[in-house]
Amino acid sequence: MGAPHTSRNRLVTWGGRLIVLYGTAHTVGALTAEGAARHAGTWFSGQLWNEELASMSPAMSAYWLSINSFGPPMVLLGLTVLWLNRRGIPPPRFIPWALGAWVVVGTVVAGPGVGQDLLLLAGSGLILAGTRRAPASVELPEGPHASRT
């Protein structure tokens, strides 16, 4: 038994999916198209442990571009939004606002990308629109799965 599938839920679902798509595409693209994966042997051999960021090697650069970039956390953020939505819990409004602000600041600092930032702005907008009429607080169910604080 879940929350009814309303238009609000669909907006949040699509917003979460766009965020997952963005994070996945960035990470997989860096590993494959940018060739970051060819440095995996260096990453897992401990050769980066004493390297300084100021003198970034190609292996360290590839690491920061791929598995230590914002891509994996974006996937987790999008999956969290989807998880909340499936349970009828509206995501907190600070998520789309903060994500949108981050994209705007990044665009001001580095210039517009090839359109990839539009995915995050669209995802943020969809989530914000989907949570616009959601209650400010949600009572979580009691039970063995409930958080104990």
Coordinates of C-alpha atoms in Angstrom, one line a residue:
M1 CA 0.0 0.0 0.0
G2 CA 1.7 3.2 -1.0
A3 CA 0.8 6.8 -1.6
P4 CA -1.6 7.5 -4.5
H5 CA 0.2 8.2 -7.7
T6 CA -0.7 11.9 -8.2
S7 CA 0.8 14.4 -10.6
R8 CA 2.9 15.7 -7.6
N9 CA 4.4 12.3 -7.2
R10 CA 5.1 12.0 -10.9
L11 CA 6.9 15.4 -10.9
V12 CA 9.1 14.3 -8.0
T13 CA 9.7 10.9 -9.7
W14 CA 10.9 12.6 -12.9
G15 CA 13.0 15.1 -11.0
G16 CA 14.7 12.3 -9.0
R17 CA 15.3 10.3 -12.2
L18 CA 16.9 13.3 -13.9
I19 CA 19.3 13.7 -11.0
V20 CA 20.2 10.0 -11.1
L21 CA 20.7 10.2 -14.9
Y22 CA 23.0 13.2 -14.5
G23 CA 25.2 11.6 -11.8
T24 CA 25.3 8.3 -13.7
A25 CA 26.1 9.9 -17.0
H26 CA 28.9 12.1 -15.5
T27 CA 30.5 9.2 -13.7
V28 CA 30.2 6.6 -16.5
G29 CA 31.2 9.2 -19.1
A30 CA 34.3 10.2 -17.1
L31 CA 35.3 6.5 -16.7
T32 CA 34.7 5.6 -20.4
A33 CA 34.7 8.5 -22.8
E34 CA 37.3 10.5 -20.8
G35 CA 39.3 7.4 -20.2
A36 CA 39.6 7.7 -16.4
A37 CA 39.1 4.0 -15.8
R38 CA 42.6 3.3 -17.4
H39 CA 44.1 4.7 -14.1
A40 CA 42.3 2.3 -11.8
G41 CA 45.4 0.3 -11.3
T42 CA 47.2 3.4 -10.0
W43 CA 44.2 4.3 -7.8
F44 CA 44.0 0.9 -6.1
S45 CA 47.7 0.4 -5.7
G46 CA 48.1 3.2 -3.1
Q47 CA 50.1 5.5 -5.5
L48 CA 47.8 8.5 -4.8
W49 CA 48.1 8.3 -1.0
N50 CA 50.9 10.9 -0.7
E51 CA 50.2 12.9 -3.8
E52 CA 49.4 16.6 -3.4
L53 CA 46.6 18.3 -5.2
A54 CA 48.8 21.2 -6.3
S55 CA 50.8 18.8 -8.5
M56 CA 47.9 16.7 -9.7
S57 CA 49.0 13.7 -11.8
P58 CA 46.8 12.4 -14.6
A59 CA 45.8 9.5 -12.4
M60 CA 44.7 11.9 -9.6
S61 CA 42.9 14.1 -12.1
A62 CA 41.0 11.1 -13.5
Y63 CA 40.1 10.0 -9.9
W64 CA 38.7 13.5 -9.1
L65 CA 36.8 13.6 -12.4
S66 CA 35.2 10.2 -12.0
I67 CA 34.7 8.2 -8.8
N68 CA 35.5 11.0 -6.4
S69 CA 33.5 13.6 -8.3
F70 CA 30.0 14.9 -7.6
G71 CA 28.5 12.1 -9.9
P72 CA 28.2 9.3 -7.3
P73 CA 26.6 11.7 -4.7
M74 CA 24.2 12.9 -7.3
V75 CA 23.1 9.3 -7.9
L76 CA 22.6 8.9 -4.2
L77 CA 20.7 12.1 -3.9
G78 CA 18.4 11.2 -6.8
L79 CA 17.8 7.7 -5.4
T80 CA 17.0 9.2 -2.0
V81 CA 14.4 11.5 -3.6
L82 CA 12.9 8.5 -5.4
W83 CA 12.9 6.4 -2.2
L84 CA 11.1 9.1 -0.3
N85 CA 8.6 9.6 -3.0
R86 CA 7.8 5.9 -3.3
R87 CA 6.9 6.0 0.4
G88 CA 4.7 9.1 0.1
I89 CA 7.2 11.3 1.9
P90 CA 7.8 14.6 0.1
P91 CA 11.5 15.4 -0.2
P92 CA 12.5 18.4 1.8
R93 CA 12.3 21.7 -0.2
F94 CA 15.9 22.5 0.6
I95 CA 17.0 19.8 -1.7
P96 CA 15.8 21.4 -5.0
W97 CA 16.6 24.9 -3.8
A98 CA 20.2 24.0 -2.8
L99 CA 20.8 21.9 -5.9
G100 CA 19.5 24.7 -8.1
A101 CA 21.6 27.3 -6.3
W102 CA 24.7 25.0 -6.7
V103 CA 24.1 24.8 -10.5
V104 CA 23.5 28.6 -10.8
V105 CA 26.8 29.3 -8.9
G106 CA 28.7 26.8 -11.0
T107 CA 27.3 28.4 -14.2
V108 CA 28.3 31.9 -13.1
V109 CA 31.8 30.7 -12.2
A110 CA 32.6 28.3 -15.0
G111 CA 30.1 29.3 -17.7
P112 CA 27.3 27.3 -19.1
G113 CA 28.0 23.7 -19.9
V114 CA 26.9 21.7 -22.9
G115 CA 23.4 21.5 -21.4
Q116 CA 24.0 19.0 -18.7
D117 CA 23.2 21.6 -16.0
L118 CA 19.8 21.9 -17.6
L119 CA 19.1 18.3 -16.4
L120 CA 19.8 19.3 -12.8
L121 CA 17.8 22.6 -13.1
A122 CA 14.9 20.7 -14.6
G123 CA 15.1 18.0 -11.9
S124 CA 15.2 20.6 -9.2
G125 CA 12.3 22.4 -10.7
L126 CA 10.2 19.3 -11.0
I127 CA 10.9 18.3 -7.4
L128 CA 10.1 21.8 -6.2
A129 CA 6.9 21.9 -8.2
G130 CA 6.0 18.4 -6.9
T131 CA 6.6 19.4 -3.3
R132 CA 4.9 22.8 -3.5
R133 CA 1.7 21.7 -2.0
A134 CA 3.1 18.9 0.2
P135 CA 2.7 19.3 3.9
A136 CA 5.6 21.0 5.7
S137 CA 6.1 18.0 8.0
V138 CA 5.2 14.4 7.7
E139 CA 4.6 12.0 10.5
L140 CA 6.7 8.9 10.1
P141 CA 5.2 5.5 11.0
E142 CA 6.1 3.8 14.2
G143 CA 7.5 0.3 14.2
P144 CA 10.7 -1.7 14.2
H145 CA 11.9 0.0 11.1
A146 CA 11.4 3.5 12.6
S147 CA 14.5 5.5 13.5
R148 CA 15.3 5.6 17.2
T149 CA 16.7 9.0 18.3

